[in-house]
Short mmCIF file of C-alpha atoms in Angstrom, two decimals:
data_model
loop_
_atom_site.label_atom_id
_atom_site.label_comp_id
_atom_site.label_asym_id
_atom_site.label_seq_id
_atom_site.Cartn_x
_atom_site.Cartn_y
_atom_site.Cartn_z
CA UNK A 1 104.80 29.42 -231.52
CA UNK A 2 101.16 29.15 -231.40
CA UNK A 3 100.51 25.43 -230.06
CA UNK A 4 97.62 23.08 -229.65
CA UNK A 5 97.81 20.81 -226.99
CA UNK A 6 95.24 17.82 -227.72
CA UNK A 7 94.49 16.68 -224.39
CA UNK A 8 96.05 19.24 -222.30
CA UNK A 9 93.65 18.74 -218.92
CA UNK A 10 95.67 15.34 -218.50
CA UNK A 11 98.02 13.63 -216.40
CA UNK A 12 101.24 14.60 -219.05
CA UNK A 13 99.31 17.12 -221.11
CA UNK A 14 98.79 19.72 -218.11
CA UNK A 15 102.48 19.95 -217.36
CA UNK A 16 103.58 20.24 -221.14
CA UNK A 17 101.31 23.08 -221.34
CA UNK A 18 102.47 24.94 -217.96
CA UNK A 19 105.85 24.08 -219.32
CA UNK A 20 105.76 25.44 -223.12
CA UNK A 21 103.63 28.56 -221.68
CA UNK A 22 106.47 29.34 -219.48
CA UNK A 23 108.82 29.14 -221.97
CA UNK A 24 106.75 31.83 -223.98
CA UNK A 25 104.58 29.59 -226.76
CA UNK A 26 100.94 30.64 -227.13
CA UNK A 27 99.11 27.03 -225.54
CA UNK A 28 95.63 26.37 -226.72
CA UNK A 29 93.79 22.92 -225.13
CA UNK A 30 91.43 21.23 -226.84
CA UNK A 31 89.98 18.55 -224.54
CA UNK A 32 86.74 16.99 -224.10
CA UNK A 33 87.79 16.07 -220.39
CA UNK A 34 86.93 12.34 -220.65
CA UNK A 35 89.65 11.82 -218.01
CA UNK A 36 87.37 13.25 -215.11
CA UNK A 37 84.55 11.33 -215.93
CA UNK A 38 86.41 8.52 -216.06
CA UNK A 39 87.45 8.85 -212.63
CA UNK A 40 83.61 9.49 -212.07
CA UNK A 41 82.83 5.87 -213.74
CA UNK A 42 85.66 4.57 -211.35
CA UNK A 43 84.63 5.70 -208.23
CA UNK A 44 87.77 6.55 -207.97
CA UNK A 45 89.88 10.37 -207.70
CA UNK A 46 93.46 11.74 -207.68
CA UNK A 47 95.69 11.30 -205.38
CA UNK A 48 96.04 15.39 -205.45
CA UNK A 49 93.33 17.79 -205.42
CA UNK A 50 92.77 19.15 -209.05
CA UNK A 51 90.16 21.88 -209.86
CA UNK A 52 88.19 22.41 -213.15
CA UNK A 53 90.35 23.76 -216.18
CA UNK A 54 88.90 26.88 -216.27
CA UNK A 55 90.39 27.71 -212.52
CA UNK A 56 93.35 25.95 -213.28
CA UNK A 57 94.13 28.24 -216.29
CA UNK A 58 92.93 31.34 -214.27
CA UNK A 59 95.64 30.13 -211.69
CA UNK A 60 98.13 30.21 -214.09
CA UNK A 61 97.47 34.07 -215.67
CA UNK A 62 97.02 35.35 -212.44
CA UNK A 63 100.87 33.38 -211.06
CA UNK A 64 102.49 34.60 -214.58
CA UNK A 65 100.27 36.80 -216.61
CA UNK A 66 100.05 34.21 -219.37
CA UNK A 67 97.06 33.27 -220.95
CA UNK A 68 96.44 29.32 -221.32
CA UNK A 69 92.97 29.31 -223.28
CA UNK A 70 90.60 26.25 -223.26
CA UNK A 71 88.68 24.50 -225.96
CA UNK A 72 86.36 21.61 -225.02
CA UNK A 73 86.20 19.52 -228.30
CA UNK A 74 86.10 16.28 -228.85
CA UNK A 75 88.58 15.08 -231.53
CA UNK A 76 87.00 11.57 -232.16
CA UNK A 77 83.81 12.81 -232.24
CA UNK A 78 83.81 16.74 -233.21
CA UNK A 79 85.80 16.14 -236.41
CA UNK A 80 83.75 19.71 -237.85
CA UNK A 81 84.32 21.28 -234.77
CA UNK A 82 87.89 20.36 -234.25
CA UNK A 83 88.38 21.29 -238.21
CA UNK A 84 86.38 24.81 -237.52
CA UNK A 85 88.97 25.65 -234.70
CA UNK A 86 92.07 24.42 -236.87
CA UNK A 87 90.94 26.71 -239.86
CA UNK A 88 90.14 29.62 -237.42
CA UNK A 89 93.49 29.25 -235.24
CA UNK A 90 95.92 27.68 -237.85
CA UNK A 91 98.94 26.31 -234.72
CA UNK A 92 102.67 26.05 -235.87
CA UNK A 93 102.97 22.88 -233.88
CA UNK A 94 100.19 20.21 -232.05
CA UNK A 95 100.94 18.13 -229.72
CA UNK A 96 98.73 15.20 -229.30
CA UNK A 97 97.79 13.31 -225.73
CA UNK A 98 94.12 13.00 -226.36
CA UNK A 99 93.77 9.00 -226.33
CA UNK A 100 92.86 6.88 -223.62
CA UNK A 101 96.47 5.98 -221.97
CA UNK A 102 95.67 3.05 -219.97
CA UNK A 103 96.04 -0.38 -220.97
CA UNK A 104 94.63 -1.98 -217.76
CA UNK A 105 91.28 0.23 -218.61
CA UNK A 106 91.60 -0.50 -222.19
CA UNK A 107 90.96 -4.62 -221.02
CA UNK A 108 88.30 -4.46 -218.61
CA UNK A 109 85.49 -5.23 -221.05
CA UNK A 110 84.27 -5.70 -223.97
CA UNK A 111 82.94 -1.99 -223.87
CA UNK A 112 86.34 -0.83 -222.47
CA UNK A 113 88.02 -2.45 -225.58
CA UNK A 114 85.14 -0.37 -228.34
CA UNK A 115 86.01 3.05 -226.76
CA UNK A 116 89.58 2.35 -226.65
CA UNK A 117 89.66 1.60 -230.01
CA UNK A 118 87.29 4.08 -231.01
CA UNK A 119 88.53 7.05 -229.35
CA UNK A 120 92.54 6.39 -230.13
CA UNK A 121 92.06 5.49 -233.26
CA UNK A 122 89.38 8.17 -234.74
CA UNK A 123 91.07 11.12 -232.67
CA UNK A 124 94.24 10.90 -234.58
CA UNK A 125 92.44 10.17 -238.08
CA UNK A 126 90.60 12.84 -237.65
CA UNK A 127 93.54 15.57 -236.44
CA UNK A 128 95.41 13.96 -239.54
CA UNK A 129 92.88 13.96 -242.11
CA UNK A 130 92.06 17.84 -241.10
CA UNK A 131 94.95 18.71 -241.36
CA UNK A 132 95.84 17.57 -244.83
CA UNK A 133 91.86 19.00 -245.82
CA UNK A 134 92.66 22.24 -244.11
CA UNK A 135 96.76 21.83 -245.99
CA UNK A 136 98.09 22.93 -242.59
CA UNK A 137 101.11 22.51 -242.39
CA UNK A 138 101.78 22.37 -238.53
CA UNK A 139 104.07 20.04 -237.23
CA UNK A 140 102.41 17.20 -235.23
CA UNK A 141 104.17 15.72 -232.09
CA UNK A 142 102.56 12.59 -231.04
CA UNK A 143 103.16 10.69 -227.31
CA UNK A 144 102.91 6.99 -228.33
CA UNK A 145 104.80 4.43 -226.47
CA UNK A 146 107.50 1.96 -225.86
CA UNK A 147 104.48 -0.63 -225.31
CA UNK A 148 104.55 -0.69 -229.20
CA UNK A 149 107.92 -2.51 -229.59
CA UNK A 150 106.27 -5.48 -226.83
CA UNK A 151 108.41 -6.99 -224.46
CA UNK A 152 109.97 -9.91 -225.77
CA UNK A 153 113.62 -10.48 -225.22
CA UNK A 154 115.30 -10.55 -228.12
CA UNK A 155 119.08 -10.18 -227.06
CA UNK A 156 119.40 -6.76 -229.45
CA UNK A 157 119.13 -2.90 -228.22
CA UNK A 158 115.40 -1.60 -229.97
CA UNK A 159 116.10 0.86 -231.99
CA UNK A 160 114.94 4.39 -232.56
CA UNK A 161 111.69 3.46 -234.42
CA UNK A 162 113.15 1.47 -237.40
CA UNK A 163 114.65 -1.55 -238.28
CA UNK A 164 117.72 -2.07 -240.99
CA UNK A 165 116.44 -5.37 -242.68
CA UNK A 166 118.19 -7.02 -245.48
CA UNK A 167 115.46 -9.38 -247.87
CA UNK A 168 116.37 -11.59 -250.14
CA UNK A 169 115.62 -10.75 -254.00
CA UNK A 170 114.56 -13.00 -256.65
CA UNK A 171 118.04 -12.94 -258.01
CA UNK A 172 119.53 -14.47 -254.67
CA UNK A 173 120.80 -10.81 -254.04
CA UNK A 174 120.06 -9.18 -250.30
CA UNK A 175 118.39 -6.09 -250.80
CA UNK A 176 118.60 -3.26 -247.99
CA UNK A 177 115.41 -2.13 -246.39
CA UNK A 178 114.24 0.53 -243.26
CA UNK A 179 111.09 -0.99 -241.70
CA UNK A 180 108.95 0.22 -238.73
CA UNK A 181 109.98 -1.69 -235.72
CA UNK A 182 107.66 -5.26 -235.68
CA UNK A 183 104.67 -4.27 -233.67
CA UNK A 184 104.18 -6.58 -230.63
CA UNK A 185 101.02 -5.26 -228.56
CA UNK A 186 100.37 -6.08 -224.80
CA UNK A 187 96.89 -4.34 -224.88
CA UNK A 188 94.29 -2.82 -226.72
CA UNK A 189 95.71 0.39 -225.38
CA UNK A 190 99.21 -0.43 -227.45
CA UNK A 191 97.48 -2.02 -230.46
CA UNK A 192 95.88 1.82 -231.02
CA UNK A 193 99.33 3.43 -230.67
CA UNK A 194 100.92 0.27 -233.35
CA UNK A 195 97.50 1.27 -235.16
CA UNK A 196 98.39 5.01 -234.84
CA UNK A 197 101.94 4.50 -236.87
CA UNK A 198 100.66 3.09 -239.41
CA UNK A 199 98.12 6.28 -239.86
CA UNK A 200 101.45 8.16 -239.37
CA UNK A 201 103.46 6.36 -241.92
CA UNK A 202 100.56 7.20 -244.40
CA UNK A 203 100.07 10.79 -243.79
CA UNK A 204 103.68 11.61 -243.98
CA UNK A 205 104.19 9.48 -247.47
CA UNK A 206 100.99 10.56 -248.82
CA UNK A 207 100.44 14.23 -247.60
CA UNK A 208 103.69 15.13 -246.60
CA UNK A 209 102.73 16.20 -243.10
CA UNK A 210 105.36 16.37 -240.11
CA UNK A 211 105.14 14.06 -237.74
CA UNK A 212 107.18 13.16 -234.76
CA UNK A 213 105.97 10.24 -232.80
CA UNK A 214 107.24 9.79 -229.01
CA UNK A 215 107.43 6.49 -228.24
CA UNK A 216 107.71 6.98 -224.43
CA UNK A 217 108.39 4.66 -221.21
CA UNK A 218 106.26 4.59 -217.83
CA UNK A 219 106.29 8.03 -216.37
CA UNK A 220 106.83 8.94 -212.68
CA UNK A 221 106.58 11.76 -210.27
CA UNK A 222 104.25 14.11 -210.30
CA UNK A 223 105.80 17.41 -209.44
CA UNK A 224 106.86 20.24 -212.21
CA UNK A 225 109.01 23.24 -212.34
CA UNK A 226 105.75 24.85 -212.95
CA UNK A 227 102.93 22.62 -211.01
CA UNK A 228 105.12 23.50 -207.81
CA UNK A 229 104.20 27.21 -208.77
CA UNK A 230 100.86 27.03 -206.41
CA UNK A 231 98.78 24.77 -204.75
CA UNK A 232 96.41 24.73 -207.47
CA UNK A 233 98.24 23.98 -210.14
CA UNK A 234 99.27 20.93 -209.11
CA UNK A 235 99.17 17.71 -211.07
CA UNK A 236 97.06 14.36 -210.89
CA UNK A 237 98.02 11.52 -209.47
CA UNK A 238 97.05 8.22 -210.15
CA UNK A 239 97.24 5.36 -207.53
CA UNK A 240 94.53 2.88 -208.98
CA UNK A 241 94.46 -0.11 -210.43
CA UNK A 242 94.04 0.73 -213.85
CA UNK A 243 95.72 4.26 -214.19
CA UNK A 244 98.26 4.72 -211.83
CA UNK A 245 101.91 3.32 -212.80
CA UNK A 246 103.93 0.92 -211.51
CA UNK A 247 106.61 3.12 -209.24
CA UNK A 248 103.83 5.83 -208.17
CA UNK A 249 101.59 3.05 -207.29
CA UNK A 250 104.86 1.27 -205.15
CA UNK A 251 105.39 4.54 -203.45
CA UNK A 252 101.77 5.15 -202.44
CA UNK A 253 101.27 1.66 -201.17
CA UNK A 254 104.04 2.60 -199.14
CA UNK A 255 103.17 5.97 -198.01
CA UNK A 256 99.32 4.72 -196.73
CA UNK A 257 100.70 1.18 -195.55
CA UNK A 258 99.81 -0.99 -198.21
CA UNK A 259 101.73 -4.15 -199.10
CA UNK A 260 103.75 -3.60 -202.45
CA UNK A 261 101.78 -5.23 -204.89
CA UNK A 262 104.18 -7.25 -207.18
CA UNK A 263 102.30 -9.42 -210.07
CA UNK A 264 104.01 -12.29 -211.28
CA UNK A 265 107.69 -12.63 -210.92
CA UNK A 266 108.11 -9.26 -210.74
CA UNK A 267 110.60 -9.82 -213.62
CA UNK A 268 109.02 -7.63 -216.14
CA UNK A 269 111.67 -4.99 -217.17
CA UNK A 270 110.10 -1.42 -217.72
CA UNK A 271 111.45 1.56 -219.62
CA UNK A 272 110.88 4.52 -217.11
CA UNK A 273 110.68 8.76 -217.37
CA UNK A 274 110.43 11.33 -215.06
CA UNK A 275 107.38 13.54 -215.46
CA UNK A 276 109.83 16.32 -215.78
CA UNK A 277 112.16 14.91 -218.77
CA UNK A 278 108.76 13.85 -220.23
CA UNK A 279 108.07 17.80 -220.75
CA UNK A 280 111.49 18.84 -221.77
CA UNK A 281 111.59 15.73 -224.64
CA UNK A 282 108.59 17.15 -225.75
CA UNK A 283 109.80 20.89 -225.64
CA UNK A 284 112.92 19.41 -227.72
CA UNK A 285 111.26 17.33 -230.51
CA UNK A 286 109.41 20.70 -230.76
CA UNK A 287 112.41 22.51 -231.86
CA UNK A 288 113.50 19.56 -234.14
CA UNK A 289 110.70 18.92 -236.52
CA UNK A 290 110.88 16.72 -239.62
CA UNK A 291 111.46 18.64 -243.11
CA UNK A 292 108.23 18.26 -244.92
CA UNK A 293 108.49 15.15 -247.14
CA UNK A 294 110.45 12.79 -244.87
CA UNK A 295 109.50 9.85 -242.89
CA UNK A 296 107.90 10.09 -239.47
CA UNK A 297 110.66 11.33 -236.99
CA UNK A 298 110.87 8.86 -234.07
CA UNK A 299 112.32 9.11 -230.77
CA UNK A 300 112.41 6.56 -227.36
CA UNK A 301 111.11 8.84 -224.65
CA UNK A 302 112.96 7.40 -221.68
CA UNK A 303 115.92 7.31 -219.64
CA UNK A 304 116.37 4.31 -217.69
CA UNK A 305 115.09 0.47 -217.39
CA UNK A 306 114.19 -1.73 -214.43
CA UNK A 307 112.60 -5.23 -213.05
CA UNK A 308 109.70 -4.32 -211.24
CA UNK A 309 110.79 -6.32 -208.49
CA UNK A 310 113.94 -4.71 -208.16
CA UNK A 311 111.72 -1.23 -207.79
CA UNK A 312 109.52 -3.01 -204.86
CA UNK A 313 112.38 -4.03 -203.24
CA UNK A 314 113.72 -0.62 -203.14
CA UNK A 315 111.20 0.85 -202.05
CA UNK A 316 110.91 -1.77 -199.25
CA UNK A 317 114.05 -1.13 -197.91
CA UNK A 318 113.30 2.20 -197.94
CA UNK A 319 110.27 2.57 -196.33
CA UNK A 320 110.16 -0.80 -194.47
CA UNK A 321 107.39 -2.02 -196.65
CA UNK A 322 106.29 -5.36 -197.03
CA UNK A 323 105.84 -6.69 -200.53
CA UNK A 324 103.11 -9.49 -201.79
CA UNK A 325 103.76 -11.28 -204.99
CA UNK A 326 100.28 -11.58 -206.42
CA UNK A 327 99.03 -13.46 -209.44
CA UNK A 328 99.42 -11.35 -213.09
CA UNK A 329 96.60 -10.07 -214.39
CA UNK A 330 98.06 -9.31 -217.48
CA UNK A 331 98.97 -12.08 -220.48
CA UNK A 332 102.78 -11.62 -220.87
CA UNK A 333 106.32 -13.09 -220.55
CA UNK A 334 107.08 -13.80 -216.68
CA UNK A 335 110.65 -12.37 -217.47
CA UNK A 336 111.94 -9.88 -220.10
CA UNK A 337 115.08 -7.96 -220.79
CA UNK A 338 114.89 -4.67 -222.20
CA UNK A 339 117.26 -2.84 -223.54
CA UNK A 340 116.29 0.70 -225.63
CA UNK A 341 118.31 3.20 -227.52
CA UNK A 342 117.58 6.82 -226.83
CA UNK A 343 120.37 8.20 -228.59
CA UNK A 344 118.26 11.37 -230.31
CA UNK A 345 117.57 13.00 -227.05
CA UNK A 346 120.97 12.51 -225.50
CA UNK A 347 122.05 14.35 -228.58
CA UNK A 348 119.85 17.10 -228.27
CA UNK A 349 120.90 17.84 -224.54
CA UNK A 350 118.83 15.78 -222.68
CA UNK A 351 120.43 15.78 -218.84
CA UNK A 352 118.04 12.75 -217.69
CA UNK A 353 116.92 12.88 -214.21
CA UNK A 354 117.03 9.36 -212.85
CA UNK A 355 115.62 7.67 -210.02
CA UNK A 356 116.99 9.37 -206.41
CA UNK A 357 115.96 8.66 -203.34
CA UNK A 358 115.23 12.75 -202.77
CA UNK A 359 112.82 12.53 -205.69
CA UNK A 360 111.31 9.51 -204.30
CA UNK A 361 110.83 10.84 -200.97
CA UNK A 362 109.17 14.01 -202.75
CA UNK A 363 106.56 11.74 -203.72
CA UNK A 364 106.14 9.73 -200.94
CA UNK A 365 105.66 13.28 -198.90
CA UNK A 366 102.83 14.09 -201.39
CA UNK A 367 101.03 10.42 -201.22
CA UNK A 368 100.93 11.28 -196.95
CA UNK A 369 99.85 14.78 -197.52
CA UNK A 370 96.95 13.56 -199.34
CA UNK A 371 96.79 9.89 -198.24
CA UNK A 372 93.02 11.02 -196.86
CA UNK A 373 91.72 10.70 -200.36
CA UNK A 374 93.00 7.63 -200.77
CA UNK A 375 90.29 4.48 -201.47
CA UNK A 376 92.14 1.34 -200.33
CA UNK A 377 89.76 -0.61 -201.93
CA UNK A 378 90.63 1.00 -205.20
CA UNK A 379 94.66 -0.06 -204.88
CA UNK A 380 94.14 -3.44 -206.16
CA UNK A 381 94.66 -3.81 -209.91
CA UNK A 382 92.16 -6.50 -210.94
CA UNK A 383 91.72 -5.53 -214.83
CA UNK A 384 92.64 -9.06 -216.56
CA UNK A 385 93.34 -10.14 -219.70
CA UNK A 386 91.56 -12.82 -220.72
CA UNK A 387 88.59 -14.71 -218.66
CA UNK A 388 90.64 -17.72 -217.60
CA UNK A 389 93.20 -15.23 -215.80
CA UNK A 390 90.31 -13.23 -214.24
CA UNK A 391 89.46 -16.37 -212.18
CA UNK A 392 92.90 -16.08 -210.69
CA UNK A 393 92.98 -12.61 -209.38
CA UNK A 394 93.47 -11.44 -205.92
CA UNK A 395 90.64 -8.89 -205.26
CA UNK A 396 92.24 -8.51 -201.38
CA UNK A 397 95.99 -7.82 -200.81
CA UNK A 398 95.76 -6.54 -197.69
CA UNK A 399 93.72 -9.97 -196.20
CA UNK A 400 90.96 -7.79 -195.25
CA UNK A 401 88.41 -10.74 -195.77
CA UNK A 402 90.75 -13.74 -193.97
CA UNK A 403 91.02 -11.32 -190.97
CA UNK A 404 87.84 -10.12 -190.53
CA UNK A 405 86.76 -13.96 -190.60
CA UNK A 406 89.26 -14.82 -188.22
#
């Protein structure tokens, strides 16, 4: 197939690409690389060493002889543009990354909150609303995620996307319903993926467009069939406070020394994906569209669950760490269950790859290789959620300040 990948320069978008080009498809980025310069506005890198797109794709023809071509549009804000290249290039399938993925960055102002909210939100109005102007009729595979079902307990397994209800009628008769899940947001970052259903739910009533929407848990690793191809393919890695997730964080810290930082109780339960079943969910919702007419197709993209604490301690014991229990910056539940159906990708053949201490050690091997790039003062996750809990954080983990005084 001939596929756009919207955001293919990032941290899951670069892989998928590598991944469906290898497997033959025809991969086409469109990206307005907002990712680097966030990491410019940061002060902060990758982990790994990435070059520009252009070399990165160049790296890739000259490893397999397979052209991945680049595109440097801006959906939110090049809706012509991004129509222009639709109309010219008219893809069997798009897969859409480009939104802002962090919900740490999505709270650290009020200007962090506007282009959030501005950039989610118009980027996948305006890849629907071309497509239903342009009546292309590509299927559209969206990466949303489990952060749109919250993380309240509520004793029950969540469900693939919807919700059997049954409502009472006027008669006193109960009446049989299928409802989106209840939205519960943590972030502005989730409230434009709860926002981005609804658009969804729209499109495919309204316009009949296909739509499958990935609604996936925290991703970790960083390595690839493909990224381990060369040097220079390899992927980003996030450590920082606002972008890098919870186990890759736990296994730098450990890697350069750090205390494990644990906020709160630690007894938040996560829903969790290795980078590499992250591509091959995607590759498989790929060859399951929707029939054109139906409801949004929805899948949980994930394979396992687990207290953060629990995942400190692990990684403790293995790498004689010490762990700090800081306070949260973020306003949620000091403990949650979680417990997720994922039946649809079981189905289709999904062989999850779960967390092993060889896969773990691959990581930690990359976070020393590279631990010279690391900024320690960039570790700390200090994003909060509201003003009073801002007051509260713990800008210095390691006691850097007490010592020095001392």
């Amino acid at each position: 197939m001939k596929i756009a990948v919207m955001g293919g320069d990032g941290f899951i978008g670069w892989p998928t690409s590598l991944h469906l080009s290898d497997a033959g498809h025809d991969i086409h980025i469109l990206d307005n690389l907002s990712r680097r310069w966030i990491d410019t506005e940061l002060g902060v890198q990758s982990l790994t060493p990435m070059d520009s797109i252009q070399e990165r794709t160049r790296i890739w023809h000259a490893e397999t002889g397979r052209r991945i071509h680049f595109n440097l549009i801006d959906l939110a804000r090049d809706y012509e543009l991004l129509k222009k290249w639709l109309a010219e290039n008219r893809p069997e399938a798009i897969i859409h990354f480009a939104e802002q993925r962090a919900a740490p960055y999505s709270m650290k102002s009020d200007r962090h909150k506007n282009y959030t909210v501005n950039n989610n939100v118009s980027a996948t109005h305006n890849l629907l609303n071309a497509l239903v102007e342009l009546q292309l009729d590509a299927h559209l595979v969206h990466l949303g995620t489990m952060g749109v079902y919250g993380y309240s307990t509520v004793g029950a397994a969540i469900p693939e996307g919807y919700l059997p209800v049954g409502i009472e009628t006027m008669d006193g008769e109960t009446a049989s319903q299928e409802i989106l899940y209840p939205s519960n947001p943590g972030s502005i970052y989730h409230m434009t993926k709860c926002l981005d259903q609804l658009l969804f739910q729209f499109y495919a009533k309204n316009d009949n467009l296909r739509i499958t929407d990935l609604h996936q848990g925290i991703v970790w690793g960083t390595h690839t069939e493909q990224t381990r191809r060369h040097p220079q393919l390899i992927n980003r890695f996030d450590y920082d406070g606002d972008y890098g997730t919870v186990l890759n964080r736990f296994l730098i810290q450990a890697a350069i020394g750090y205390p494990l930082t644990v906020h709160g109780t630690g007894g938040q339960t996560r829903a969790f994906i290795h980078i590499q079943d992250s591509v091959r969910c995607i590759e498989l919702a790929l060859k399951n569209p929707p029939a054109r007419g139906s409801r949004v197709e929805i899948f949980n993209q994930m394979t396992e669950t687990h207290r953060v604490r629990d995942l400190a301690e692990m990684i403790a014991r293995m790498a004689g760490s010490e762990v700090v229990w800081l306070p949260n910056p973020r306003k949620e539940a000091a403990e949650n269950d979680l417990v997720v159906r994922n039946d649809k990708f079981l189905g289709l053949g999904l062989n999850p790859i779960t967390l092993q201490a060889g896969l773990l050690d691959e990581i930690v091997e990359v976070a020393k290789k590279f631990a010279y790039r690391v900024d320690r003062s960039r570790v700390p996750a200090v994003s909060a959620w509201t003003k009073d809990i801002a007051a509260t954080i713990n800008h210095d983990p390691e006691g850097k300040r007490l010592k020095s005084v001392s």
